[in-house]
XYZ file of C-alpha atoms in Angstrom:
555
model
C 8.885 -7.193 13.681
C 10.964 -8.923 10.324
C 11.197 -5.247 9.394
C 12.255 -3.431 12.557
C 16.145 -3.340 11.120
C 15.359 -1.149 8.237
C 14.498 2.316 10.615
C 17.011 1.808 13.159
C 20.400 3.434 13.013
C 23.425 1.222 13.826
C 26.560 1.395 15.722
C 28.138 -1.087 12.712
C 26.593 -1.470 9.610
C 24.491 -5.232 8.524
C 25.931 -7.384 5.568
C 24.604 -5.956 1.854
C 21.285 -7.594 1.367
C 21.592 -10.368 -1.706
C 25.961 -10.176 -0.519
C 25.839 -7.198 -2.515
C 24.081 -8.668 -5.801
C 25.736 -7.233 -8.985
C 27.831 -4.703 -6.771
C 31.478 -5.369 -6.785
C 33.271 -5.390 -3.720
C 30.068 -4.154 -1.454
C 31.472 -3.865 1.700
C 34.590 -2.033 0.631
C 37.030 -4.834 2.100
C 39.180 -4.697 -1.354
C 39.557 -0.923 -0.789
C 38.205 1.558 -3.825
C 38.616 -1.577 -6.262
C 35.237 -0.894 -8.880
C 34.503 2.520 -6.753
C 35.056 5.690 -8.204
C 34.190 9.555 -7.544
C 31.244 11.221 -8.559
C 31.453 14.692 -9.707
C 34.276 16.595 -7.868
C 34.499 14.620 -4.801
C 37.534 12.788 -3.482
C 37.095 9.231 -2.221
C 38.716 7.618 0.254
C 38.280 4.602 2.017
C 38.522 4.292 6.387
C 38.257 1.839 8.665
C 35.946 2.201 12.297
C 37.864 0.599 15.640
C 35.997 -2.490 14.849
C 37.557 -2.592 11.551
C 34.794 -1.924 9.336
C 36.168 -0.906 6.141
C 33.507 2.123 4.369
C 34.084 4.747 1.074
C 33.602 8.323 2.607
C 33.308 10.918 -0.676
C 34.815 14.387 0.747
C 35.680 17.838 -0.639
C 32.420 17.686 -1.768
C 31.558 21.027 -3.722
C 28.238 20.584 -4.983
C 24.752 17.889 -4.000
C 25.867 15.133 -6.053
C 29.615 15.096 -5.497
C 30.060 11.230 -3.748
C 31.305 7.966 -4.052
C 29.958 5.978 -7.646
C 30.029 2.598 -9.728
C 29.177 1.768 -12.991
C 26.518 -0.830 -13.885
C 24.596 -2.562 -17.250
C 20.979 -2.107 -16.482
C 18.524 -4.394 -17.988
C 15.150 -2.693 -18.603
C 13.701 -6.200 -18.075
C 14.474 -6.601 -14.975
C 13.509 -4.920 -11.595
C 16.241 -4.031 -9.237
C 16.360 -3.786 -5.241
C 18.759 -1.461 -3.912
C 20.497 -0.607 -0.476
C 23.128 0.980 1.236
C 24.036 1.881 4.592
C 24.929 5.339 4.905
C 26.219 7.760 7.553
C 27.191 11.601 7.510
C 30.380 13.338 8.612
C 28.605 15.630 11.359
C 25.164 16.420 11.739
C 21.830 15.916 13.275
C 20.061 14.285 10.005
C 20.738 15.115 6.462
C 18.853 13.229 3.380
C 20.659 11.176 1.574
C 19.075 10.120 -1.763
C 20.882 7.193 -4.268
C 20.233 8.077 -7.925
C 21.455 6.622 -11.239
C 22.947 8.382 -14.472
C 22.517 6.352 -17.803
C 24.610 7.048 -20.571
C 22.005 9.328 -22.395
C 21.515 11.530 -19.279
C 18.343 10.119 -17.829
C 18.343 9.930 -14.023
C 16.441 7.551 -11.783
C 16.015 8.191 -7.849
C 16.459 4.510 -6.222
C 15.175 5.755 -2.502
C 16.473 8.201 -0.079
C 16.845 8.102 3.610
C 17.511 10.279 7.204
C 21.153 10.011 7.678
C 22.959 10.659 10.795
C 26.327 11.717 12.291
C 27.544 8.499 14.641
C 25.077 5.822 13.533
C 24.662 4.195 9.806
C 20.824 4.420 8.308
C 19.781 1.796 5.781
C 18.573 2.786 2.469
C 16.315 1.184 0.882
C 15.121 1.001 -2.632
C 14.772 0.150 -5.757
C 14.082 1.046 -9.651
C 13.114 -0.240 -12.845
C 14.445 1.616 -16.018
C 13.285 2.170 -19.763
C 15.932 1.259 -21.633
C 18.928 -1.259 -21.353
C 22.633 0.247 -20.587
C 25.325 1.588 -18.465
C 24.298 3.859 -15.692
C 26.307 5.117 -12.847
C 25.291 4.634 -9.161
C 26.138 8.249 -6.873
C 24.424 9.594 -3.524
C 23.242 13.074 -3.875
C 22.729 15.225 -0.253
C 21.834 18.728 -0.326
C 24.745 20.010 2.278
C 27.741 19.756 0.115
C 29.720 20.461 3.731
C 29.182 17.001 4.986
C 31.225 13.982 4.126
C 28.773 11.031 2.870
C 29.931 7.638 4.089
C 29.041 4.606 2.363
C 29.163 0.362 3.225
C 27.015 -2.659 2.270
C 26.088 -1.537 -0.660
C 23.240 -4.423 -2.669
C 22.048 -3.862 -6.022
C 20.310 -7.574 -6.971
C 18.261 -7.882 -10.488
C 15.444 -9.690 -10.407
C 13.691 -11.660 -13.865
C 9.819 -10.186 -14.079
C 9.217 -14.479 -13.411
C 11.115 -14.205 -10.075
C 9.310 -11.337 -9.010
C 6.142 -12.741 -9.465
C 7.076 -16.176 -7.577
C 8.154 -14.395 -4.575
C 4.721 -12.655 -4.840
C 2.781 -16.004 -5.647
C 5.125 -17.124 -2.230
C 3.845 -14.419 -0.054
C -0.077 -14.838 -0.951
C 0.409 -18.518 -0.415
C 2.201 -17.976 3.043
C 0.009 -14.732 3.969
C -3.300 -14.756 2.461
C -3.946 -18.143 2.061
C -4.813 -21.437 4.489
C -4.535 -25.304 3.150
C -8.233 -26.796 3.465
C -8.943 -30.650 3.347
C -12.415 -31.672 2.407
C -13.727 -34.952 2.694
C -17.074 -36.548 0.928
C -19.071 -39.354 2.235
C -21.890 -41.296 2.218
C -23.907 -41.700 5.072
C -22.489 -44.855 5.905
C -18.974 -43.065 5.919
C -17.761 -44.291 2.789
C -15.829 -42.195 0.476
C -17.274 -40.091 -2.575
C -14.706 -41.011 -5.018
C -14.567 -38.366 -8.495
C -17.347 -36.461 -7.149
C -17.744 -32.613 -9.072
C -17.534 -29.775 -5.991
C -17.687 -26.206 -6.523
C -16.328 -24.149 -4.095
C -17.576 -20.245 -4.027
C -16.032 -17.423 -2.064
C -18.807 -15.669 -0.662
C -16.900 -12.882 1.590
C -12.978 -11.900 1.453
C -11.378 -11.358 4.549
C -8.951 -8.661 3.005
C -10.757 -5.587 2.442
C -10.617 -4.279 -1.565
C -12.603 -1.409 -2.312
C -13.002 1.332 -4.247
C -13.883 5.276 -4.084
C -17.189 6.515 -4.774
C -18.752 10.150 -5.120
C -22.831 11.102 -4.976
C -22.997 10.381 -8.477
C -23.955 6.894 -8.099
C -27.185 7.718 -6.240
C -29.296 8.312 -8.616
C -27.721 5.857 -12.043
C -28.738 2.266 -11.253
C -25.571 1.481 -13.837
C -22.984 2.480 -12.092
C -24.541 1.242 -9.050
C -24.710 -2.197 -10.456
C -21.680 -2.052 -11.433
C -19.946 -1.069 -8.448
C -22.293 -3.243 -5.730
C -21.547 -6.405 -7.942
C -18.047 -5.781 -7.250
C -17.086 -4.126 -3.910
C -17.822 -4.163 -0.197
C -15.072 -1.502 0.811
C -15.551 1.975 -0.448
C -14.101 5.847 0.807
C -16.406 8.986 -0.137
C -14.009 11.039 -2.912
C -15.476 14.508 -1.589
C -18.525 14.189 0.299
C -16.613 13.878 3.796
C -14.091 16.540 3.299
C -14.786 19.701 5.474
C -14.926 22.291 2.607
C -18.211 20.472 1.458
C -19.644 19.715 5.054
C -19.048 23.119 6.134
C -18.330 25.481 3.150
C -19.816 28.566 5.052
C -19.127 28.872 9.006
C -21.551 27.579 11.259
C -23.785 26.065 7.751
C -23.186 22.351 8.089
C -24.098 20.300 5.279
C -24.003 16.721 5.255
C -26.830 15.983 2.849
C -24.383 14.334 0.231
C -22.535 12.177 3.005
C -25.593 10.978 4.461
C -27.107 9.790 1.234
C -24.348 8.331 0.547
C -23.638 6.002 3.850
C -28.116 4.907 3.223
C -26.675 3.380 -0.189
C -23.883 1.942 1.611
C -25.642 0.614 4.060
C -28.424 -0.984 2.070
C -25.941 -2.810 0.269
C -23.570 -3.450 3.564
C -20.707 -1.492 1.766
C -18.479 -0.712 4.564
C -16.896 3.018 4.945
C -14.061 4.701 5.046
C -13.781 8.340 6.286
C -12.052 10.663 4.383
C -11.287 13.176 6.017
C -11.552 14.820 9.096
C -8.838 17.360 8.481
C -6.487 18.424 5.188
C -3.560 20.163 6.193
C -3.379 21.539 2.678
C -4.039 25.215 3.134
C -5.350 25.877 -0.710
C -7.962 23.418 0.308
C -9.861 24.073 3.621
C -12.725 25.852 3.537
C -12.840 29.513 2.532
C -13.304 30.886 5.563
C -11.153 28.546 7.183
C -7.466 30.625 6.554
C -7.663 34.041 7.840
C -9.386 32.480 11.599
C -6.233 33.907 14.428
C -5.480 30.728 15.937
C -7.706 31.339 19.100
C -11.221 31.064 16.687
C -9.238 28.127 14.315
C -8.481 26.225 17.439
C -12.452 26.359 17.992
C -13.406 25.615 14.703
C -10.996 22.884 13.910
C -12.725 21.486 17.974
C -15.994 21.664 16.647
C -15.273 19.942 13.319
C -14.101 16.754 14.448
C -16.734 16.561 17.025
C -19.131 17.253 14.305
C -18.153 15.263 11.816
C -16.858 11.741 14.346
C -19.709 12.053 16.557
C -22.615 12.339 13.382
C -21.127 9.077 11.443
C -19.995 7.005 14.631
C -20.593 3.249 14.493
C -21.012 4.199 10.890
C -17.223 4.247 9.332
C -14.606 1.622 9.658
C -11.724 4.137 9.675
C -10.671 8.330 10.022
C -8.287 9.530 7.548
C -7.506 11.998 11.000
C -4.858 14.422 9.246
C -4.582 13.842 5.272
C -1.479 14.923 3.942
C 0.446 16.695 6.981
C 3.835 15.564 5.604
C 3.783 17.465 2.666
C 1.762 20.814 4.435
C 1.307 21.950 7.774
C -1.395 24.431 7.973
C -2.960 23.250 11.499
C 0.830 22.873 12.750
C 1.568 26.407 11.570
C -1.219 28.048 12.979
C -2.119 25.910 16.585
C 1.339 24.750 17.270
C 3.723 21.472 16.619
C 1.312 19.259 18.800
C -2.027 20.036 16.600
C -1.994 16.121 15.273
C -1.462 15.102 17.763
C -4.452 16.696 19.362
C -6.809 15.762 16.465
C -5.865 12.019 16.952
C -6.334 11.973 20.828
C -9.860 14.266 20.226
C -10.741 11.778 17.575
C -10.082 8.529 19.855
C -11.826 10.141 22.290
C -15.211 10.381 20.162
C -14.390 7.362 18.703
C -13.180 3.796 20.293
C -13.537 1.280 17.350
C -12.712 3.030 14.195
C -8.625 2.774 13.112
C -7.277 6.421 12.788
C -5.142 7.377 9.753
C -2.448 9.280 8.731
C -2.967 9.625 5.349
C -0.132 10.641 2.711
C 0.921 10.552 -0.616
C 4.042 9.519 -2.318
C 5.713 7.633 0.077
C 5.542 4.629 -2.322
C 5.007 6.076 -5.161
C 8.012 8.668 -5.758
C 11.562 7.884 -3.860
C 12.365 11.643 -5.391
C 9.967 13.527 -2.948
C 11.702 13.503 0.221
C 8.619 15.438 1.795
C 6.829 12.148 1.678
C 9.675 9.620 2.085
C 9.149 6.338 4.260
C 11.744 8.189 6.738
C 9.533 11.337 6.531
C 6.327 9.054 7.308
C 7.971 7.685 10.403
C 9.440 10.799 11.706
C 5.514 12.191 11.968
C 4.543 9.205 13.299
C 7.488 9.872 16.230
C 6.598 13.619 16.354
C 2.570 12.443 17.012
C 4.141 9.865 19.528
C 5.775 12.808 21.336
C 2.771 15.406 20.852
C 1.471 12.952 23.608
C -0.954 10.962 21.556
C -0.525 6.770 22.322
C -3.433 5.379 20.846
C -4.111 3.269 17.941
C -2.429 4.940 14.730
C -2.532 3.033 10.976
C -0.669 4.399 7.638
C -2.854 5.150 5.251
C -0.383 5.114 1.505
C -2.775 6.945 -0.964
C -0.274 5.129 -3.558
C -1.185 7.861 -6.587
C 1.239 6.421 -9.181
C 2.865 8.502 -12.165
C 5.952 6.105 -13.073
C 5.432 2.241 -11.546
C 8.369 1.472 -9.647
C 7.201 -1.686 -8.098
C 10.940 -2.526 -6.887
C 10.562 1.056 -5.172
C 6.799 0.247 -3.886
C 8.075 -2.943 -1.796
C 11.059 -1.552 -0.343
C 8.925 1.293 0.763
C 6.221 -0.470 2.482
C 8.937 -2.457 4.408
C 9.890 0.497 5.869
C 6.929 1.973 7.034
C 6.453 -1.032 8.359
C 8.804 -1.214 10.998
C 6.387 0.987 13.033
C 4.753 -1.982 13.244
C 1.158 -0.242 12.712
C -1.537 -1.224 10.357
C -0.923 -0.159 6.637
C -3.448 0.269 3.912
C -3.422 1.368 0.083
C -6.221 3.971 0.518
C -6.324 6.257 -2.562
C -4.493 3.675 -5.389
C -5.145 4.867 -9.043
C -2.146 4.947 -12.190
C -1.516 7.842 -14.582
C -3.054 7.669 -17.643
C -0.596 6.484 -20.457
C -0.340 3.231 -23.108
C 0.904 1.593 -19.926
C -1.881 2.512 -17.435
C -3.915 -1.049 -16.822
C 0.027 -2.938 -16.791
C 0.722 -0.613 -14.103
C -2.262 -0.924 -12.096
C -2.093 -4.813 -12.399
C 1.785 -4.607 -10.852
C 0.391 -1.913 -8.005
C -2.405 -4.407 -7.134
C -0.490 -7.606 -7.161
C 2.077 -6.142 -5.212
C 0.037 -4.743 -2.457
C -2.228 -7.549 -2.378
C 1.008 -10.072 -2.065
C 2.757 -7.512 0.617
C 2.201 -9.289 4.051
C 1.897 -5.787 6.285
C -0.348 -4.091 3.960
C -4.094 -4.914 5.331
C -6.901 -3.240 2.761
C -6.379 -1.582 -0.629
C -9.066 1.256 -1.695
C -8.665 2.571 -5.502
C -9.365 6.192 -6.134
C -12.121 5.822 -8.838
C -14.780 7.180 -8.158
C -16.726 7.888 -12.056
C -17.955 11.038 -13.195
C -19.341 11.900 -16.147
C -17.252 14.348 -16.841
C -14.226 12.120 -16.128
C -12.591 10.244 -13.022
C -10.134 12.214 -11.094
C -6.958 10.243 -12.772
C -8.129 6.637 -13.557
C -11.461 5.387 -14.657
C -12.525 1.907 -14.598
C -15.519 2.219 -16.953
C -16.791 4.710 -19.396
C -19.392 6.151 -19.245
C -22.114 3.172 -20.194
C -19.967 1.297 -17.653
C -18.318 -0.944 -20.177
C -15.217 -1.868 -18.488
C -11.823 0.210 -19.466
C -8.232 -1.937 -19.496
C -8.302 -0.586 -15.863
C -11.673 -2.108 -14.841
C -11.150 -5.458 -16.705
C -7.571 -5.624 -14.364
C -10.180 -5.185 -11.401
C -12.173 -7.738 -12.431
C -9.381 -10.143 -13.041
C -8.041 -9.335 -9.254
C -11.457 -9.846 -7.979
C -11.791 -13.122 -9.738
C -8.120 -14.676 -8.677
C -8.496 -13.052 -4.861
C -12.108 -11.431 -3.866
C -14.765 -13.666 -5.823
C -12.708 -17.108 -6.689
C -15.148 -19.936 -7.815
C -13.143 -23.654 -7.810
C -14.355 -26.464 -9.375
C -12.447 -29.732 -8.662
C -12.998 -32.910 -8.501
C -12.524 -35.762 -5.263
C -10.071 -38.430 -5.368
C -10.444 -42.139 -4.580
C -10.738 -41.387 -1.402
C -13.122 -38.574 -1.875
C -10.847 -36.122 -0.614
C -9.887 -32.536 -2.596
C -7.268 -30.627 -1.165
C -6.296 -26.790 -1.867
C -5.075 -23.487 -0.843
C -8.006 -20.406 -0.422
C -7.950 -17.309 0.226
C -8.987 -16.709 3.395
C -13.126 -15.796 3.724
C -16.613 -16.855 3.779
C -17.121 -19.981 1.704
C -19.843 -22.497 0.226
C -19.542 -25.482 -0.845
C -22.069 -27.367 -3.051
C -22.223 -30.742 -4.845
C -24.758 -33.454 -6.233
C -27.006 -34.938 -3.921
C -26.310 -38.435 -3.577
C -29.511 -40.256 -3.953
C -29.481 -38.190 -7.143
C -26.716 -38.341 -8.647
C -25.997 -39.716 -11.641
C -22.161 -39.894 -12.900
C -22.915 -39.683 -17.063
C -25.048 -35.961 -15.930
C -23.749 -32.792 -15.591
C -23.877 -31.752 -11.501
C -25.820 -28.813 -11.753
C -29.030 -31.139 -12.845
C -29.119 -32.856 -10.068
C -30.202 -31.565 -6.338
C -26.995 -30.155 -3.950
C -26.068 -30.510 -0.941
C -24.161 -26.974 0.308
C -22.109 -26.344 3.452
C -21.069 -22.845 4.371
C -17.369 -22.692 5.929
C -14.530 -19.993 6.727
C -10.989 -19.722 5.972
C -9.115 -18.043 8.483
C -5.264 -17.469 9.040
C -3.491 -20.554 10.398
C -0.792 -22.752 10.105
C -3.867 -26.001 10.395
C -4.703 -27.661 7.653
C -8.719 -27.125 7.729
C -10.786 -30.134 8.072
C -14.083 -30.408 6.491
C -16.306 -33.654 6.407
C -19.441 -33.413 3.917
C -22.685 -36.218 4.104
C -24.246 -36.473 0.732
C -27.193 -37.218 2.307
C-alpha cells in the first residue's frame, strides 16, 4: 500500500521527494532559474488551471533534446532520483532520465510509461565512478512529443546513511524485541547468568541454485546442506531437458534431484514451466502451427505441475515474457494468461511467478523496466487470469546500482503482490563480492521483497556467472559474503549475559530458536557454561509489534 503512488498517473503532480534534494528550484515556481535546454530543444515554462508551474522542452529534433541542469556528483555517494513527467499527446511514450559527465560517460537514472493528460513518477537512482559535473536531460524516442517536467528530487546519500536506513528497515521488518527472564524455582532472579541463543530456522527464505552435479560429490553437498534450506534447479526443470524429443519425457535429473532435497528438507523452487525465449525451447518446439503448439505447450504444464505437486514451493509460470514473446506470438495475446489459470488449476498451494530479468538490475532496458513488469502483470489481469500472481526479479547484476535496485522494487511493488530475488548472482570483476554484499543487504533490508535465491549453482567447468567456491569448495570472496549474511541473518548465535534482574533483552530475526544455559544446581560462576549441564527451551520469533515474553526455570 506505502507504494501504491509510484504507478499511478496524476491529475497534479506530488511534491519532489527529499523537497527536491540538491535540485534547484524543483518544482519550477522560480520559472527556468538553474534549468536549461538539452540539445536543440526550446524550454519553456507553463502553468495548468490549478496553477502548477512545469518546464515543457519543445521543438524537439532528436531523442535527447529536453529540459537539463547541471550537478557535482560525488562518486561516494548514492543518489535517488525522481521526476514527474507527462507527454504532449500520446497514448504512452518512455521517458528515460540520463546523466552526461564532463568526460562523456552517460548514466541511465530510471525510465518510466509517460502519458498525454496525467503525470507518471519516475523513479530512480545511480551511483557514478568518478567525482564531477554531469548534466541531468530526459531522453524519449518520439522527438514529435513535447516532454513535460515538475518535482524534480535528486538527494545524495553518505554510504553510512544508506546503510542506517537499511539497519532501520531490518529492525522494523525482519526483526521482533524478545524479553527473557531467568529464575530459580522459587522465582527468584538469575542475575549475570551466560545464555546462548541459536537460530535454528529463518523465517525469510535464502537459498541458492543447484544443478545434478551435487548428487554424486559429498563436498559440494556438504557444503551447500550446511548452508541452505531454499534452493531452484539451474536446468533440470526447464522443458528442453524434460522433453528434448516430442513425446520422450525425461525427468530422471529432476527427480534425483527433489530425493536429495528432500532428504535434507531443502525446499524447491520450480524453474520453469515455460521460457518464452524462442532460441531456447526445445528443438522441436518452433516450427509446431499453433494448433499442435497449443497441445504441446497443454500437455507440458500438466506434465510437468501435476508430476512435482506438493513437491515445489513455487512455478516460475512464464520466465522472461517481457523481453520475448514466443507463446504470445504464436497462440495469441492471452497465452499467459492461460498458462497461469492452467497452472492454478493443477496447482492450489504453490505461488506462481512471473519471472524476469533486469528490472532491477539495468534502468537502460526499457523491455524489462518496473513499468514494463506492471504493464504484463495488467495485460495477464485482462487475459482473464485473477489468481495468485508473485514477481519473481532474477536480479542478474553487471554494474551495482543499489540506488537504482530500491527505487525499482518500490515500484513493482505497488502491485501489491509477493516479490522475490530468484536468480541473484554479480558479474565477475575486482568488485564482484562488494557488489554482491550491497545486492544482498539491500534485498534482505527491502520490506516487500519476501525470499532471495542466488544463481550459483557449481560446475566444474565453471558457474554460470558467479561461483561461491572453487572447485575443492574453499570459499571464493563471493561465498565468504554468503557466509557472513548467513551468520548476521540465517544462522545468528548470541551470547549475552542477564542483568540483576536476570532479564536479557534483544532484537532477532524472526525464526526457530533455542535457548540454552547452565543448569542451576550445577552451576558454578568461576567455570566456563559449557561444563556444566543446560537447561534449553525452544521458542519462535514471529512478526509483531509485542515485545516476546519468555520465562526460563533453571531447574
Amino acid at each position: 500500500m506505502i507504494f501504491l503512488i509510484f504507478s499511478q498517473c496524476l491529475k497534479n503532480p506530488n511534491k519532489p521527494q527529499y523537497g527536491g534534494g540538491i535540485v534547484l528550484n524543483p518544482e519550477l515556481n522560480d520559472g527556468e532559474k538553474g534549468w536549461t535546454s538539452f540539445g536543440n530543444a526550446k524550454l519553456q515554462v507553463q502553468s495548468s488551471e490549478t496553477g502548477n508551474k512545469f518546464a515543457v522542452a519543445y521543438r524537439r529534433n532528436q531523442s535527447f533534446d529536453s529540459v537539463s541542469q547541471e550537478f557535482f556528483l560525488d562518486k561516494k555517494k548514492l543518489y535517488t532520483f525522481s521526476a514527474w513527467v507527462q507527454i504532449s499527446h500520446g497514448d504512452a511514450a518512455t521517458v528515460v532520465a540520463k546523466f552526461k559527465t564532463e568526460r562523456g560517460y552517460y548514466y541511465d537514472a530510471g525510465a518510466t510509461t509517460s502519458k498525454s493528460g496525467c503525470w507518471s513518477m519516475l523513479k530512480g537512482g545511480l551511483t557514478v565512478n568518478e567525482s564531477g559535473t554531469a548534466h541531468l536531460y530526459f531522453q524519449s524516442e518520439n522527438p514529435s512529443i513535447d516532454i513535460w517536467i515538475d518535482s524534480v528530487s535528486l538527494q545524495p546519500f553518505t554510504e553510512e546513511e544508506w546503510k542506517s536506513q537499511q539497519y532501520q528497515s531490518i529492525e522494523k521488518v525482519r526483526k521482533s524485541k524478545v524479553r527473557i527472564q531467568a529464575v530459580d524455582n522459587q522465582g527468584k532472579p538469575l542475575a549475570n547468568r551466560t545464555l546462548t541463543i541459536e537460530q535454528k530456522f529463518a523465517r525469510f527464505p535464502f537459498g541458492c541454485a543447484i544443478n545434478n552435479n551435487i548428487l554424486n560429490n559429498q563436498a559440494y553437498q556438504n557444503w551447500f546442506t550446511s548452508r541452505f534450506k531454499y534452493t531452484a534447479f539451474e536446468n533440470e526443470m526447464k522443458w528442453y531437458v524434460n522433453e528434448p524429443i516430442q513425446n520422450r519425457e525425461d525427468y530422471t535429473a529432476a527427480d534425483a534431484l527433489l530425493r536429495f532435497t528432500k532428504s535434507h528438507r531443502i525446499s524447491v523452487r520450480g524453474h520453469t514451466v515455460f521460457w518464452d525465449d524462442p532460441k531456447l525451447q526445445p528443438s522441436w518446439v518452433p516450427n509446431l502451427p499453433p494448433q499442435q503448439l497449443a497441445a504441446a505447450a497443454n500437455k507440458r504444464i500438466n506434465s510437468v505441475v501435476r508430476r512435482y505437486l506438493g513437491q515445489v514451493i513455487a512455478w516460475d509460470v512464464m520466465n522472461e515474457n517481457l523481453h520475448f514473446n514466443f507463446f504470445e506470438s504464436k497462440l495469441g495475446g492471452t497465452a499467459s494468461a492461460r498458462f497461469y489459470a492452467q497452472a492454478r488449476g493443477l496447482d492450489r498451494n504453490a505461488a506462481l511467478f512471473l519471472n524476469e530479468f533486469n528490472t532491477i538490475e539495468d534502468p537502460s532496458d526499457s523491455k524489462g523496466s518496473p513499468d514494463s513488469y506492471l504493464s504484463k502483470i495488467r495485460e495477464i489481469r485482462k487475459g482473464g487470469y485473477r489468481g495468485p500472481l508473485s514477481i519473481g526479479l532474477q536480479g542478474h547484476f553487471i554494474n551495482v546500482n543499489i540506488p537504482y535496485m530500491r527505487s525499482a522494487i518500490d515500484k513493482v511493488a505497488s502491485s501489491r503482490l509477493p516479490i522475490w530475488i530468484t536468480e541473484a548472482d554479480v558479474a565477475a570483476g575486482p568488485n564482484q563480492a562488494a557488489g554482491l554484499d550491497q545486492v544482498l543487504r539491500e534485498a534482505h533490508a527491502h520490506p516487500a521483497v519476501n525470499g532471495i535465491i542466488l544463481w550459483s549453482a557449481w560446475s566444474p567447468k565453471g558457474c554460470f556467472r558467479m561461483c561461491l567456491t572453487d572447485n575443492n569448495f574453499r570459499n571464493l570472496p563471493t561465498g565468504d559474503v554468503v557466509d557472513r549474511i548467513i551468520r548476521q541473518f540465517f544462522g545468528a548465535v548470541v551470547t549475552a549475559t542477564t542483568d540483576a534482574n536476570g532479564f536479557y533483552e534483544t532484537s532477532l530475526v524472526h525464526g526457530d530458536y533455542q535457548l540454552s544455559f547452565a543448569h542451576l544446581d550445577r552451576y558454578q560462576p568461576h567455570e566456563k557454561d559449557d561444563k556444566s549441564p543446560r537447561i534449553t527451551h525452544n521458542f519462535n520469533v514471529e512478526a509483531s509489534e509485542d515485545v516476546l515474553q519468555i520465562k526460563i526455570l533453571a531447574n
